[in-house]
Amino acid sequence: MKALNPFHILHGGALVLFTIFAIFPIVWTISVAFSADSSTMWLFPRAFWPNQLSLDWFGRVWQEIPIARYFINSLGISISTTIIVILLAIPCGYAFAMHDFRGKNALLALLVITLMVPSEVAFIPNFLTINRLGLLDSYTSAILPNIASAFGVLMMKQAFQDLPRETLDAARVDGASEMQLLWRIALPQTMPMVATLTVFSFVLAWNDYFWPSVVLKSREKMPLAVGMFNDLTGPFATSTSMVLAAVTIALVPILILFVATQRHFLSDGMQDSTT
């Protein structure tokens, strides 16, 4: 019988603890949101197994705040931001990975530097620019500053660099153009990285609070994070169960997106395990 490796035991235990700490808040949130009795929300482990399931808190959320409007606003902003980030990151990453041009290293250095600068540094310049353009209190003002993703460009650059050059060279010999090489040959082989960037960009846009709270003043244009905070906190805050019901609603798109892109992560993991 093969002896157990202490390192593997320690590694497995650390993963189990990390999983528990990561899942615990989500499970507790969903459980309390569906519980009819909010008095047991702080009683463990009773809070995880409610005696009676109920949708009352969700009904109150839909009745007392315009969460449907907030939800639609967040979907529009997040989907638009994610699509533009992907459409910009793919050709930029391909150009950096496959071509040599003057100033390439300097541009790469600038991209890396922007990742080191806190996003708060660009807060005031972005606000002044949006104000000068007359875009305040518009959906465009919430989308525009987030579409240029240096992180996304570097991710796609690395993904394209890992592709076998022989396949691309053979396609060039057969007369394929650069656009055909990118969209028909290179891109399908980097879908796991595209899926990762999609999830990352969507979650960032969906959870963004500070920037939309500054540039969006009309209540009917507020995304979910801003609207929930304004309506469910402060001196007029309602019950914690109602807040957690709203949070549960906010989790749904992220969970759906993860399930939809999971096959790309799994296929990438299987490829890595066979190499």
mmCIF file of C-alpha atoms in Angstrom:
data_model
loop_
_atom_site.group_PDB
_atom_site.id
_atom_site.type_symbol
_atom_site.label_atom_id
_atom_site.label_comp_id
_atom_site.label_asym_id
_atom_site.label_seq_id
_atom_site.Cartn_x
_atom_site.Cartn_y
_atom_site.Cartn_z
ATOM 1 C CA MET A 1 0.000 0.000 0.000
ATOM 2 C CA LYS A 2 1.378 3.380 -0.990
ATOM 3 C CA ALA A 3 2.287 5.570 1.980
ATOM 4 C CA LEU A 4 0.470 8.856 2.338
ATOM 5 C CA ASN A 5 2.520 11.904 1.516
ATOM 6 C CA PRO A 6 2.346 14.485 4.347
ATOM 7 C CA PHE A 7 2.562 17.274 1.788
ATOM 8 C CA HIS A 8 -0.462 15.919 -0.076
ATOM 9 C CA ILE A 9 -2.411 15.674 3.190
ATOM 10 C CA LEU A 10 -1.507 19.265 4.087
ATOM 11 C CA HIS A 11 -2.335 20.448 0.582
ATOM 12 C CA GLY A 12 -5.689 18.665 0.579
ATOM 13 C CA GLY A 13 -6.563 19.992 4.017
ATOM 14 C CA ALA A 14 -5.741 23.542 2.953
ATOM 15 C CA LEU A 15 -7.968 23.174 -0.114
ATOM 16 C CA VAL A 16 -10.840 21.877 2.014
ATOM 17 C CA LEU A 17 -10.516 24.794 4.447
ATOM 18 C CA PHE A 18 -10.323 27.296 1.607
ATOM 19 C CA THR A 19 -13.423 25.786 -0.012
ATOM 20 C CA ILE A 20 -15.359 25.957 3.259
ATOM 21 C CA PHE A 21 -14.428 29.595 3.853
ATOM 22 C CA ALA A 22 -15.271 30.486 0.238
ATOM 23 C CA ILE A 23 -18.636 28.704 0.112
ATOM 24 C CA PHE A 24 -19.805 29.449 3.662
ATOM 25 C CA PRO A 25 -21.038 33.046 3.041
ATOM 26 C CA ILE A 26 -22.853 32.050 -0.151
ATOM 27 C CA VAL A 27 -24.621 29.066 1.421
ATOM 28 C CA TRP A 28 -25.581 31.119 4.475
ATOM 29 C CA THR A 29 -26.887 33.985 2.329
ATOM 30 C CA ILE A 30 -29.083 31.731 0.192
ATOM 31 C CA SER A 31 -30.344 29.779 3.204
ATOM 32 C CA VAL A 32 -31.382 32.892 5.143
ATOM 33 C CA ALA A 33 -32.988 34.402 2.030
ATOM 34 C CA PHE A 34 -35.265 31.368 1.657
ATOM 35 C CA SER A 35 -36.005 31.025 5.375
ATOM 36 C CA ALA A 36 -39.413 32.083 6.677
ATOM 37 C CA ASP A 37 -38.055 32.708 10.185
ATOM 38 C CA SER A 38 -35.346 35.375 10.267
ATOM 39 C CA SER A 39 -34.775 34.902 14.013
ATOM 40 C CA THR A 40 -32.596 31.832 13.382
ATOM 41 C CA MET A 41 -30.238 33.515 10.941
ATOM 42 C CA TRP A 42 -27.435 33.798 13.531
ATOM 43 C CA LEU A 43 -27.991 30.349 15.030
ATOM 44 C CA PHE A 44 -25.592 27.773 13.606
ATOM 45 C CA PRO A 45 -26.089 25.220 12.217
ATOM 46 C CA ARG A 46 -29.851 25.977 12.205
ATOM 47 C CA ALA A 47 -29.304 28.880 9.805
ATOM 48 C CA PHE A 48 -28.214 26.406 7.111
ATOM 49 C CA TRP A 49 -31.326 24.249 7.363
ATOM 50 C CA PRO A 50 -34.378 26.507 7.683
ATOM 51 C CA ASN A 51 -37.406 24.846 9.210
ATOM 52 C CA GLN A 52 -39.709 26.371 6.625
ATOM 53 C CA LEU A 53 -38.860 27.579 3.135
ATOM 54 C CA SER A 54 -40.451 30.798 1.950
ATOM 55 C CA LEU A 55 -40.259 33.311 -0.892
ATOM 56 C CA ASP A 56 -41.648 36.145 1.225
ATOM 57 C CA TRP A 57 -38.374 38.063 1.382
ATOM 58 C CA PHE A 58 -38.005 37.946 -2.393
ATOM 59 C CA GLY A 59 -41.561 39.219 -2.730
ATOM 60 C CA ARG A 60 -40.798 42.143 -0.442
ATOM 61 C CA VAL A 61 -37.685 42.980 -2.449
ATOM 62 C CA TRP A 62 -39.678 43.124 -5.685
ATOM 63 C CA GLN A 63 -42.424 45.187 -4.056
ATOM 64 C CA GLU A 64 -40.378 47.733 -2.099
ATOM 65 C CA ILE A 65 -37.518 48.545 -4.485
ATOM 66 C CA PRO A 66 -37.308 48.652 -8.316
ATOM 67 C CA ILE A 67 -34.911 45.719 -8.379
ATOM 68 C CA ALA A 68 -36.061 44.610 -11.844
ATOM 69 C CA ARG A 69 -34.961 47.976 -13.247
ATOM 70 C CA TYR A 70 -31.641 47.761 -11.392
ATOM 71 C CA PHE A 71 -31.161 44.200 -12.643
ATOM 72 C CA ILE A 72 -31.744 45.158 -16.286
ATOM 73 C CA ASN A 73 -29.400 48.140 -15.949
ATOM 74 C CA SER A 74 -26.634 45.952 -14.534
ATOM 75 C CA LEU A 75 -27.099 43.365 -17.263
ATOM 76 C CA GLY A 76 -26.872 46.006 -19.983
ATOM 77 C CA ILE A 77 -23.792 47.667 -18.502
ATOM 78 C CA SER A 78 -22.003 44.394 -17.690
ATOM 79 C CA ILE A 79 -22.718 42.669 -21.002
ATOM 80 C CA SER A 80 -21.744 45.748 -23.026
ATOM 81 C CA THR A 81 -18.529 46.195 -21.054
ATOM 82 C CA THR A 82 -17.597 42.524 -21.365
ATOM 83 C CA ILE A 83 -18.224 42.357 -25.116
ATOM 84 C CA ILE A 84 -16.148 45.476 -25.815
ATOM 85 C CA VAL A 85 -13.322 44.272 -23.547
ATOM 86 C CA ILE A 86 -13.193 40.952 -25.416
ATOM 87 C CA LEU A 87 -13.356 42.578 -28.866
ATOM 88 C CA LEU A 88 -10.477 44.910 -27.978
ATOM 89 C CA ALA A 89 -8.316 42.427 -26.077
ATOM 90 C CA ILE A 90 -8.336 39.703 -28.747
ATOM 91 C CA PRO A 91 -6.841 41.670 -31.691
ATOM 92 C CA CYS A 92 -4.492 43.634 -29.413
ATOM 93 C CA GLY A 93 -3.206 40.465 -27.771
ATOM 94 C CA TYR A 94 -2.796 38.802 -31.167
ATOM 95 C CA ALA A 95 -0.805 41.746 -32.523
ATOM 96 C CA PHE A 96 1.540 41.750 -29.525
ATOM 97 C CA ALA A 97 2.023 37.979 -29.671
ATOM 98 C CA MET A 98 2.439 37.424 -33.411
ATOM 99 C CA HIS A 99 4.017 40.574 -34.819
ATOM 100 C CA ASP A 100 7.085 42.697 -34.219
ATOM 101 C CA PHE A 101 6.696 46.428 -34.691
ATOM 102 C CA ARG A 102 8.392 49.609 -33.569
ATOM 103 C CA GLY A 103 7.589 50.540 -29.989
ATOM 104 C CA LYS A 104 6.215 47.105 -29.096
ATOM 105 C CA ASN A 105 8.292 46.690 -25.935
ATOM 106 C CA ALA A 106 7.521 50.240 -24.812
ATOM 107 C CA LEU A 107 3.780 49.660 -25.228
ATOM 108 C CA LEU A 108 3.996 46.392 -23.308
ATOM 109 C CA ALA A 109 5.846 48.176 -20.521
ATOM 110 C CA LEU A 110 3.123 50.823 -20.389
ATOM 111 C CA LEU A 111 0.457 48.130 -20.144
ATOM 112 C CA VAL A 112 2.257 46.498 -17.231
ATOM 113 C CA ILE A 113 2.698 49.868 -15.513
ATOM 114 C CA THR A 114 -1.030 50.576 -15.731
ATOM 115 C CA LEU A 115 -1.667 47.357 -13.814
ATOM 116 C CA MET A 116 0.531 48.635 -10.986
ATOM 117 C CA VAL A 117 -1.336 51.931 -10.697
ATOM 118 C CA PRO A 118 -4.405 51.852 -8.399
ATOM 119 C CA SER A 119 -7.648 52.435 -10.271
ATOM 120 C CA GLU A 120 -8.486 55.251 -7.863
ATOM 121 C CA VAL A 121 -5.681 57.331 -9.389
ATOM 122 C CA ALA A 122 -7.643 57.590 -12.662
ATOM 123 C CA PHE A 123 -10.925 58.304 -10.906
ATOM 124 C CA ILE A 124 -10.810 62.108 -11.101
ATOM 125 C CA PRO A 125 -9.325 62.303 -14.647
ATOM 126 C CA ASN A 126 -11.986 59.905 -15.896
ATOM 127 C CA PHE A 127 -14.736 61.900 -14.213
ATOM 128 C CA LEU A 128 -13.489 65.184 -15.691
ATOM 129 C CA THR A 129 -13.278 63.599 -19.147
ATOM 130 C CA ILE A 130 -16.788 62.168 -18.916
ATOM 131 C CA ASN A 131 -18.066 65.532 -17.700
ATOM 132 C CA ARG A 132 -16.394 67.435 -20.571
ATOM 133 C CA LEU A 133 -17.930 65.009 -23.059
ATOM 134 C CA GLY A 134 -21.383 65.617 -21.588
ATOM 135 C CA LEU A 135 -21.890 61.946 -20.758
ATOM 136 C CA LEU A 136 -22.696 62.194 -17.057
ATOM 137 C CA ASP A 137 -25.777 60.287 -15.942
ATOM 138 C CA SER A 138 -25.707 58.058 -19.024
ATOM 139 C CA TYR A 139 -25.052 54.353 -19.437
ATOM 140 C CA THR A 140 -22.053 55.226 -21.611
ATOM 141 C CA SER A 141 -20.392 56.966 -18.668
ATOM 142 C CA ALA A 142 -20.565 53.728 -16.661
ATOM 143 C CA ILE A 143 -19.177 51.621 -19.514
ATOM 144 C CA LEU A 144 -16.512 53.742 -21.204
ATOM 145 C CA PRO A 145 -13.733 53.825 -18.540
ATOM 146 C CA ASN A 146 -13.827 50.039 -18.071
ATOM 147 C CA ILE A 147 -13.494 48.844 -21.665
ATOM 148 C CA ALA A 148 -9.703 49.287 -21.974
ATOM 149 C CA SER A 149 -8.374 46.274 -20.071
ATOM 150 C CA ALA A 150 -4.588 45.985 -19.943
ATOM 151 C CA PHE A 151 -5.049 42.759 -18.011
ATOM 152 C CA GLY A 152 -7.191 41.340 -20.808
ATOM 153 C CA VAL A 153 -4.680 42.293 -23.499
ATOM 154 C CA LEU A 154 -1.822 40.633 -21.600
ATOM 155 C CA MET A 155 -3.929 37.519 -20.990
ATOM 156 C CA MET A 156 -4.739 37.121 -24.668
ATOM 157 C CA LYS A 157 -1.139 37.895 -25.654
ATOM 158 C CA GLN A 158 0.078 35.024 -23.496
ATOM 159 C CA ALA A 159 -2.623 32.713 -24.850
ATOM 160 C CA PHE A 160 -1.683 33.425 -28.473
ATOM 161 C CA GLN A 161 2.037 33.069 -27.717
ATOM 162 C CA ASP A 162 1.465 29.516 -26.493
ATOM 163 C CA LEU A 163 -0.041 28.420 -29.817
ATOM 164 C CA PRO A 164 2.127 26.279 -32.133
ATOM 165 C CA ARG A 165 3.537 28.526 -34.854
ATOM 166 C CA GLU A 166 3.611 25.639 -37.336
ATOM 167 C CA THR A 167 -0.187 25.642 -37.654
ATOM 168 C CA LEU A 168 -0.302 29.372 -38.352
ATOM 169 C CA ASP A 169 2.613 29.205 -40.799
ATOM 170 C CA ALA A 170 0.921 26.392 -42.720
ATOM 171 C CA ALA A 171 -2.268 28.454 -42.969
ATOM 172 C CA ARG A 172 -0.274 31.439 -44.263
ATOM 173 C CA VAL A 173 1.252 29.251 -46.952
ATOM 174 C CA ASP A 174 -2.273 28.202 -47.962
ATOM 175 C CA GLY A 175 -3.164 31.872 -48.450
ATOM 176 C CA ALA A 176 -4.988 32.678 -45.218
ATOM 177 C CA SER A 177 -5.121 36.369 -44.301
ATOM 178 C CA GLU A 178 -4.263 37.698 -40.850
ATOM 179 C CA MET A 179 -7.942 38.118 -40.021
ATOM 180 C CA GLN A 180 -8.615 34.517 -41.016
ATOM 181 C CA LEU A 181 -5.647 33.353 -38.948
ATOM 182 C CA LEU A 182 -6.955 35.228 -35.932
ATOM 183 C CA TRP A 183 -10.668 34.433 -36.010
ATOM 184 C CA ARG A 184 -10.676 30.961 -37.620
ATOM 185 C CA ILE A 185 -7.464 29.338 -36.366
ATOM 186 C CA ALA A 186 -5.955 31.132 -33.377
ATOM 187 C CA LEU A 187 -9.096 32.190 -31.531
ATOM 188 C CA PRO A 188 -10.818 28.755 -31.368
ATOM 189 C CA GLN A 189 -7.683 27.352 -29.726
ATOM 190 C CA THR A 190 -7.694 30.032 -27.023
ATOM 191 C CA MET A 191 -11.346 29.770 -25.973
ATOM 192 C CA PRO A 192 -10.483 28.737 -22.377
ATOM 193 C CA MET A 193 -8.615 32.029 -21.952
ATOM 194 C CA VAL A 194 -11.457 33.944 -23.617
ATOM 195 C CA ALA A 195 -13.902 32.292 -21.209
ATOM 196 C CA THR A 196 -11.703 33.280 -18.268
ATOM 197 C CA LEU A 197 -11.522 36.874 -19.449
ATOM 198 C CA THR A 198 -15.279 36.905 -20.041
ATOM 199 C CA VAL A 199 -16.056 35.801 -16.492
ATOM 200 C CA PHE A 200 -13.455 38.157 -15.021
ATOM 201 C CA SER A 201 -14.709 41.183 -16.975
ATOM 202 C CA PHE A 202 -18.385 40.469 -16.330
ATOM 203 C CA VAL A 203 -17.910 40.006 -12.583
ATOM 204 C CA LEU A 204 -15.895 43.227 -12.302
ATOM 205 C CA ALA A 205 -18.545 45.196 -14.175
ATOM 206 C CA TRP A 206 -21.428 43.523 -12.334
ATOM 207 C CA ASN A 207 -19.947 44.219 -8.890
ATOM 208 C CA ASP A 208 -18.710 47.733 -9.673
ATOM 209 C CA TYR A 209 -20.118 50.225 -7.215
ATOM 210 C CA PHE A 210 -17.933 53.313 -6.790
ATOM 211 C CA TRP A 211 -17.736 54.516 -10.390
ATOM 212 C CA PRO A 212 -21.451 54.062 -11.274
ATOM 213 C CA SER A 213 -22.438 55.695 -7.973
ATOM 214 C CA VAL A 214 -20.553 58.839 -9.042
ATOM 215 C CA VAL A 215 -21.577 59.168 -12.696
ATOM 216 C CA LEU A 216 -25.165 57.863 -12.486
ATOM 217 C CA LYS A 217 -27.562 60.049 -10.521
ATOM 218 C CA SER A 218 -30.946 59.049 -11.948
ATOM 219 C CA ARG A 219 -32.496 56.226 -9.965
ATOM 220 C CA GLU A 220 -33.885 54.560 -13.078
ATOM 221 C CA LYS A 221 -30.344 54.233 -14.503
ATOM 222 C CA MET A 222 -28.602 52.833 -11.423
ATOM 223 C CA PRO A 223 -27.114 49.320 -11.604
ATOM 224 C CA LEU A 224 -27.963 46.664 -9.064
ATOM 225 C CA ALA A 225 -25.019 47.253 -6.709
ATOM 226 C CA VAL A 226 -25.725 50.983 -6.385
ATOM 227 C CA GLY A 227 -29.497 50.660 -6.188
ATOM 228 C CA MET A 228 -29.380 47.896 -3.577
ATOM 229 C CA PHE A 229 -26.973 49.857 -1.398
ATOM 230 C CA ASN A 230 -29.039 53.033 -1.597
ATOM 231 C CA ASP A 231 -32.376 51.336 -0.921
ATOM 232 C CA LEU A 232 -31.450 48.597 1.551
ATOM 233 C CA THR A 233 -28.917 50.306 3.833
ATOM 234 C CA GLY A 234 -28.718 53.434 5.933
ATOM 235 C CA PRO A 235 -31.266 54.799 8.414
ATOM 236 C CA PHE A 236 -34.176 53.379 6.401
ATOM 237 C CA ALA A 237 -32.675 49.900 6.087
ATOM 238 C CA THR A 238 -35.075 46.985 6.175
ATOM 239 C CA SER A 239 -34.452 43.509 7.590
ATOM 240 C CA THR A 240 -31.231 41.620 6.997
ATOM 241 C CA SER A 241 -33.185 38.760 5.425
ATOM 242 C CA MET A 242 -34.511 41.135 2.789
ATOM 243 C CA VAL A 243 -30.987 42.365 2.064
ATOM 244 C CA LEU A 244 -29.746 38.789 1.667
ATOM 245 C CA ALA A 245 -32.667 37.993 -0.643
ATOM 246 C CA ALA A 246 -31.564 40.871 -2.873
ATOM 247 C CA VAL A 247 -27.967 39.606 -2.725
ATOM 248 C CA THR A 248 -29.171 36.146 -3.770
ATOM 249 C CA ILE A 249 -30.874 37.672 -6.806
ATOM 250 C CA ALA A 250 -27.625 39.463 -7.651
ATOM 251 C CA LEU A 251 -25.723 36.151 -7.560
ATOM 252 C CA VAL A 252 -27.846 34.506 -10.257
ATOM 253 C CA PRO A 253 -26.183 35.969 -13.418
ATOM 254 C CA ILE A 254 -22.685 35.208 -12.123
ATOM 255 C CA LEU A 255 -23.604 31.596 -11.387
ATOM 256 C CA ILE A 256 -25.245 31.210 -14.803
ATOM 257 C CA LEU A 257 -22.182 32.651 -16.540
ATOM 258 C CA PHE A 258 -19.855 30.318 -14.658
ATOM 259 C CA VAL A 259 -21.942 27.265 -15.556
ATOM 260 C CA ALA A 260 -22.103 28.376 -19.210
ATOM 261 C CA THR A 261 -18.311 28.757 -19.465
ATOM 262 C CA GLN A 262 -17.352 25.836 -17.244
ATOM 263 C CA ARG A 263 -16.851 23.429 -20.150
ATOM 264 C CA HIS A 264 -14.034 25.615 -21.465
ATOM 265 C CA PHE A 265 -12.286 25.506 -18.089
ATOM 266 C CA LEU A 266 -12.717 21.746 -17.897
ATOM 267 C CA SER A 267 -11.414 21.187 -21.436
ATOM 268 C CA ASP A 268 -8.390 23.374 -20.696
ATOM 269 C CA GLY A 269 -7.686 21.454 -17.509
ATOM 270 C CA MET A 270 -7.910 18.123 -19.336
ATOM 271 C CA GLN A 271 -5.500 19.378 -22.004
ATOM 272 C CA ASP A 272 -3.024 20.503 -19.334
ATOM 273 C CA SER A 273 -3.211 17.129 -17.600
ATOM 274 C CA THR A 274 -2.355 15.287 -20.814
ATOM 275 C CA THR A 275 0.662 17.466 -21.684
#
